[in-house]
Coordinates of N, CA and C in Angstrom, one line a residue:
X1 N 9.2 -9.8 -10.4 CA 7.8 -9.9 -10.1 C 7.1 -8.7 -10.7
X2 N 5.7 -8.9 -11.6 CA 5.2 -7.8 -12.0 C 4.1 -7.4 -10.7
X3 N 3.3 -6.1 -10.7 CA 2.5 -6.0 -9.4 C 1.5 -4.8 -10.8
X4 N 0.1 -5.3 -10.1 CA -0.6 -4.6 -10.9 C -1.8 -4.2 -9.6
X5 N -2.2 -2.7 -9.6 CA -2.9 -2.2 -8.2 C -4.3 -1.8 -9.0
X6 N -5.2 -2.2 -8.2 CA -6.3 -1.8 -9.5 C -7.9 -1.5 -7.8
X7 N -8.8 -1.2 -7.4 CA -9.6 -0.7 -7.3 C -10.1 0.9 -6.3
X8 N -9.1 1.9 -7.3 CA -9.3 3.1 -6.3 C -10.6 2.9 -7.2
X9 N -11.1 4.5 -7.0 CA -12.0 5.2 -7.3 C -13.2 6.3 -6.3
X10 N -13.8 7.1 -6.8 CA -14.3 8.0 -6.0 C -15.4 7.6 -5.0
X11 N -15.2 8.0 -4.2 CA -15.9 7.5 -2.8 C -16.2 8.8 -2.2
X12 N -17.2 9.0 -1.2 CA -17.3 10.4 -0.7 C -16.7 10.3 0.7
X13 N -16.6 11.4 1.9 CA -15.9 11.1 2.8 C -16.9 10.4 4.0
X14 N -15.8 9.5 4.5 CA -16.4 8.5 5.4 C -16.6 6.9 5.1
X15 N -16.7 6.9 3.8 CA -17.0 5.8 2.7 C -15.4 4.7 2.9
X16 N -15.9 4.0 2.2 CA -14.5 2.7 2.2 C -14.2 2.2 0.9
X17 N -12.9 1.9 1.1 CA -12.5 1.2 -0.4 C -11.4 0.0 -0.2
X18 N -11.8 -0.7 -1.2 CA -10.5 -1.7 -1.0 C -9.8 -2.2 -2.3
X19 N -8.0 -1.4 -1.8 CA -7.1 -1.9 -3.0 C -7.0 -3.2 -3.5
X20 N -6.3 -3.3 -4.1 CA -5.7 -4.9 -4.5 C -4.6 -4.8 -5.3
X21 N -3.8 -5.6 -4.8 CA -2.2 -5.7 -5.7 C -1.7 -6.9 -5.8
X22 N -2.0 -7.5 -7.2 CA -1.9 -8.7 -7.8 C -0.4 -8.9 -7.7
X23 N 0.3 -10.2 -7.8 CA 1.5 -10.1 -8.3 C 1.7 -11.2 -9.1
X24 N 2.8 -10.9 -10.5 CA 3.0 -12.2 -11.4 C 4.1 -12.7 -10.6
X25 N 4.5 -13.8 -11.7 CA 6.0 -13.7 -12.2 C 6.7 -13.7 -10.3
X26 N 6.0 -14.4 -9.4 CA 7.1 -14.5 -8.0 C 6.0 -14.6 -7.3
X27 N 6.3 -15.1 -5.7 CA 5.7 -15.7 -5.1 C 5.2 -14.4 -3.7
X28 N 4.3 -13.7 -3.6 CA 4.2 -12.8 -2.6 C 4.3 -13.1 -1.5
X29 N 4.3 -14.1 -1.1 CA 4.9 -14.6 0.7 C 6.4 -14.5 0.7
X30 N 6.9 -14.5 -0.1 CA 8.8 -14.3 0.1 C 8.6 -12.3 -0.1
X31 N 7.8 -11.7 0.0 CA 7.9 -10.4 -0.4 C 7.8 -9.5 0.8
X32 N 8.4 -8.2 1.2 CA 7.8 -7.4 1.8 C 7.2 -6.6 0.7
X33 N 6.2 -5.9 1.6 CA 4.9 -5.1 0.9 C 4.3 -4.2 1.0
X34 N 4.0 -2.9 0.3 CA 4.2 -1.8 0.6 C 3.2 -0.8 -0.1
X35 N 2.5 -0.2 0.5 CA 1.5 1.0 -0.3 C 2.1 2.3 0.0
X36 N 1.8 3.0 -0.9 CA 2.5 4.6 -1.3 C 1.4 5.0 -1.9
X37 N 1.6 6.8 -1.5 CA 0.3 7.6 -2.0 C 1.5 8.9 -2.4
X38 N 0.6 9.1 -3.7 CA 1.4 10.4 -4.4 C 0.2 11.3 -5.4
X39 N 0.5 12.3 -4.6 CA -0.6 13.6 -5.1 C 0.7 14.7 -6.3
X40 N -0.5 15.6 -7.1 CA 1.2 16.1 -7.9 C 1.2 17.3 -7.5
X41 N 2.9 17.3 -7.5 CA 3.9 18.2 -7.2 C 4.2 17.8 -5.6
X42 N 3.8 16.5 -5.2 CA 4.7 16.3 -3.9 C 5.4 14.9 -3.9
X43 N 6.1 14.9 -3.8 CA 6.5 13.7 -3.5 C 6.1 12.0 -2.6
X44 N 6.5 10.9 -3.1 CA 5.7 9.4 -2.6 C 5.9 9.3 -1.2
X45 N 4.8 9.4 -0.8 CA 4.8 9.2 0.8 C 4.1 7.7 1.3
X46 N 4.8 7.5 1.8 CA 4.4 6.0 2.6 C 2.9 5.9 3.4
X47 N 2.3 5.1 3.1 CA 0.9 4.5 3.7 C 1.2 3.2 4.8
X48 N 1.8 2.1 4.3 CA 1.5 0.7 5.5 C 2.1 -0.2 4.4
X49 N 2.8 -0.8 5.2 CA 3.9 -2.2 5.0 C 3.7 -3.7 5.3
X50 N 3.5 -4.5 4.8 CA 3.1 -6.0 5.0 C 4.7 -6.5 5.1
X51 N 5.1 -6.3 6.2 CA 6.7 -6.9 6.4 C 6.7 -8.4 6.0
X52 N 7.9 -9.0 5.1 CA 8.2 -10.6 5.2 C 8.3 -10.9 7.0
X53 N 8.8 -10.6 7.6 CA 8.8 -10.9 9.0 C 7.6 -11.2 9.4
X54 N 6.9 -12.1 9.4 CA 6.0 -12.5 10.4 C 5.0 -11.8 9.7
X55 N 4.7 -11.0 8.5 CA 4.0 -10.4 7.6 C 3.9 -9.2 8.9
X56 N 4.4 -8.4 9.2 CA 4.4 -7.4 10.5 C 3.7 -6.5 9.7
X57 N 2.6 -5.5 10.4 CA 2.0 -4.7 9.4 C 1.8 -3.7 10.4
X58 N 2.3 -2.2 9.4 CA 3.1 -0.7 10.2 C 2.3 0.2 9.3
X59 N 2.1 1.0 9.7 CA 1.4 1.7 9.1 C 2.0 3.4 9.4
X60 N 1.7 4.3 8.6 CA 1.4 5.8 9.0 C 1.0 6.3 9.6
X61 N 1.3 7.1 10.8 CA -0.2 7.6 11.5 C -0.9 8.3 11.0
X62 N -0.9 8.9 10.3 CA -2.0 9.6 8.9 C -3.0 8.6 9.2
X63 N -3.2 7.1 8.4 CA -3.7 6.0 8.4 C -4.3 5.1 9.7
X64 N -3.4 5.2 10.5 CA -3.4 4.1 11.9 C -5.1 4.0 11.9
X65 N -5.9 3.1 12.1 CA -6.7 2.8 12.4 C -8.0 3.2 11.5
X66 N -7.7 3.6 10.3 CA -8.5 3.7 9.4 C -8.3 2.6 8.2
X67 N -6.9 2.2 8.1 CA -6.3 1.4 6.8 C -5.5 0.3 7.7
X68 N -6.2 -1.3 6.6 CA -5.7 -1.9 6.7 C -5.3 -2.9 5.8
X69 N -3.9 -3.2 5.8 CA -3.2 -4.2 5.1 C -3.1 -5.4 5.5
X70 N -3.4 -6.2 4.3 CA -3.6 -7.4 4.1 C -2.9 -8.8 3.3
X71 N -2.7 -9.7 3.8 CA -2.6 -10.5 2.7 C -3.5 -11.5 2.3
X72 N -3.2 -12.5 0.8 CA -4.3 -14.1 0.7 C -2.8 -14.1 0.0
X73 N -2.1 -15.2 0.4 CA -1.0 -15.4 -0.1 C -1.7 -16.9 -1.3
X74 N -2.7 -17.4 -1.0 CA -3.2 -18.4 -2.3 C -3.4 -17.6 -3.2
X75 N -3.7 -16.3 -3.5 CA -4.2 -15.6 -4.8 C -2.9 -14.5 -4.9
X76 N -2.3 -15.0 -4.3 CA -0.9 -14.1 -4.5 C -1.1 -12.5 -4.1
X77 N -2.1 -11.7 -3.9 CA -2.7 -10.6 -3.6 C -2.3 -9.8 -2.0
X78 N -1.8 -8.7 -2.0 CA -1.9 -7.9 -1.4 C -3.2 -6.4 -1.5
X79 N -3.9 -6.7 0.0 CA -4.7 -5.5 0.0 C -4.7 -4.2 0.5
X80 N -5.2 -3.2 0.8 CA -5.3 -2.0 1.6 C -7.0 -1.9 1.7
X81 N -7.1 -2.3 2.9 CA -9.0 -1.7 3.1 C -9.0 -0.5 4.1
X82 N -9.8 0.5 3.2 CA -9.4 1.5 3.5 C -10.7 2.5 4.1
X83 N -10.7 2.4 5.3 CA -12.4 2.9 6.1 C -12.3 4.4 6.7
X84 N -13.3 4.8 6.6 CA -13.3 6.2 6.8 C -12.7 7.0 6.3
X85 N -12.8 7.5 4.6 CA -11.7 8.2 4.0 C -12.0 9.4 4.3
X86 N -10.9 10.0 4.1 CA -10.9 11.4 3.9 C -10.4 12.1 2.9
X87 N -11.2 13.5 2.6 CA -10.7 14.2 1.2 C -8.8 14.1 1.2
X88 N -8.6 14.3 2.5 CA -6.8 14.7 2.0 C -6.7 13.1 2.0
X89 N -6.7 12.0 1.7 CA -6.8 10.2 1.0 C -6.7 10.6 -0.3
X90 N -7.4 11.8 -0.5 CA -7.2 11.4 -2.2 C -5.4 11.7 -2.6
X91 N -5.3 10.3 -3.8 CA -4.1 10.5 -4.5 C -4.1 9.5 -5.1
X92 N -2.7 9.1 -5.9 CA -2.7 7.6 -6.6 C -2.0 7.1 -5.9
X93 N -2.4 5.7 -5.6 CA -1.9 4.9 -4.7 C -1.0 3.6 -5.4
X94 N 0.1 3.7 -4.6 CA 0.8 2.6 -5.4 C 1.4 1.6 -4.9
X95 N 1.2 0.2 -5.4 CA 2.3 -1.0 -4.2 C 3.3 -0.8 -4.9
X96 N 4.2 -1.5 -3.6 CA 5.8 -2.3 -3.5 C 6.2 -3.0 -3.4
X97 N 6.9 -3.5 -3.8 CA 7.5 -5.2 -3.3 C 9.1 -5.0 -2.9
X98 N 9.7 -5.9 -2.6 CA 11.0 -6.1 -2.2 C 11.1 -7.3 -2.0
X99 N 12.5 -8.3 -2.1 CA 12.5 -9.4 -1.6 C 13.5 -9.5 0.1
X100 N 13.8 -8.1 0.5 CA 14.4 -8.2 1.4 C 13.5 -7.9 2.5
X101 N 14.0 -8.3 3.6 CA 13.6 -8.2 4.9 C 13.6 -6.9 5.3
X102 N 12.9 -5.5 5.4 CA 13.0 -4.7 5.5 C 12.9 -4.0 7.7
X103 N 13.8 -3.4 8.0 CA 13.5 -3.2 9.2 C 12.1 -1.7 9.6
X104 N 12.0 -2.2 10.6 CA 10.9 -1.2 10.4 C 10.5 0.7 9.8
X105 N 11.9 1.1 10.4 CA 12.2 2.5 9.6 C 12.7 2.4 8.2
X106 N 12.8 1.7 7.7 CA 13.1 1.6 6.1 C 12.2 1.4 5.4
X107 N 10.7 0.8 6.1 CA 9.9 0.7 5.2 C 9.3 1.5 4.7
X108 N 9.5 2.8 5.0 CA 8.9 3.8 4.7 C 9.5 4.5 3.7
X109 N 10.6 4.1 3.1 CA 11.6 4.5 2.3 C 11.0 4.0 0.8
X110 N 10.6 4.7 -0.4 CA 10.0 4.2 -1.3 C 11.4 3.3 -2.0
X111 N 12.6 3.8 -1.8 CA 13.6 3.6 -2.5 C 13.9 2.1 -2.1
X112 N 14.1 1.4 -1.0 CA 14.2 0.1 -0.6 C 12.9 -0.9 -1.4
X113 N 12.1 -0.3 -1.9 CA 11.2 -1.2 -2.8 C 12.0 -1.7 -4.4
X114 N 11.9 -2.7 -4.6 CA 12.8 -2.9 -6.3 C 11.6 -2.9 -7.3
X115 N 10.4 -3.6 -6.9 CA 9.3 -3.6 -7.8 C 8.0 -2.7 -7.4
X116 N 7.4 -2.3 -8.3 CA 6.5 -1.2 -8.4 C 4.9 -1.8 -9.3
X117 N 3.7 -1.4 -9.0 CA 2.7 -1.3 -9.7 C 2.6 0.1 -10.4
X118 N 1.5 0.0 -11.3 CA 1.2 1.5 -11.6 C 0.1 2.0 -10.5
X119 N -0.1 3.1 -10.6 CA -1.0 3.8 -10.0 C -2.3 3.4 -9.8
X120 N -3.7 3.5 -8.9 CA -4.6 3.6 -8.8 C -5.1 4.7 -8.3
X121 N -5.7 5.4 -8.9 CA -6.3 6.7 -8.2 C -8.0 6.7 -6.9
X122 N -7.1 7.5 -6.2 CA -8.5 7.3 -5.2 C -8.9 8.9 -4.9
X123 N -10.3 9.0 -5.2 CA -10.7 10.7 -4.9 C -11.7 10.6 -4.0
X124 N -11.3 11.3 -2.9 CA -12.6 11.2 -1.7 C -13.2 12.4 -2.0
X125 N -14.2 12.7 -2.3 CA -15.1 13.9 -2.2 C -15.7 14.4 -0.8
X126 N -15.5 15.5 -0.7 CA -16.0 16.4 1.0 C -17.6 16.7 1.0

């Protein structure tokens, strides 16, 4: 399955935005699903997970109640709407896919993902 992430962009703080991660080539309802944020020189940290399970959706506390993941499994799309940002939000943000059933502490693991988008960058200004 290809995954393509496409609407960061600069927002100031407080402001909202909403990802989107297309997918070819496979069916996104057989998928778990996964957003990652990576700033440079640190490493991919986990954002929120659209589990195959019952589409179970977990998040980071960083996140909890500001971001939310979504699906439209007719347009094959996974989203992140993302309210009340904050300057430390800014990074490039990246989906995941897997076709396995991931348990809840794993999904945090970027490594348990097989498929990847590229990046979208998101810059909150203070």
């Amino acid at each position: 399955v290809q995954l393509q992430a496409y609407g960061g962009g600069l927002v100031q703080a407080g402001g909202s935005l909403r990802l989107s991660c297309a997918a070819s080539g496979g069916t996104f309802s057989r998928y778990s699903v996964g957003w990652f944020r990576q700033t440079p020189g640190r490493e991919r940290e986990f954002v929120a997970a659209s589990a195959i399970q019952n589409y179970h959706a977990y998040y980071d506390d960083s996140v909890k109640g500001r971001f939310t993941i979504s699906r439209d499994n007719a347009k094959n799309t996974v989203y992140l709407q993302m309210n009340n940002l904050k300057p430390e939000d800014t990074a490039d943000y990246y989906c995941a896919a897997t076709a396995s059933g991931l348990i809840v502490s794993a999904r945090r693991n970027p490594n348990n993902y097989n498929y990847w988008g590229q990046g979208t960058l998101v810059t909150v200004s203070s």
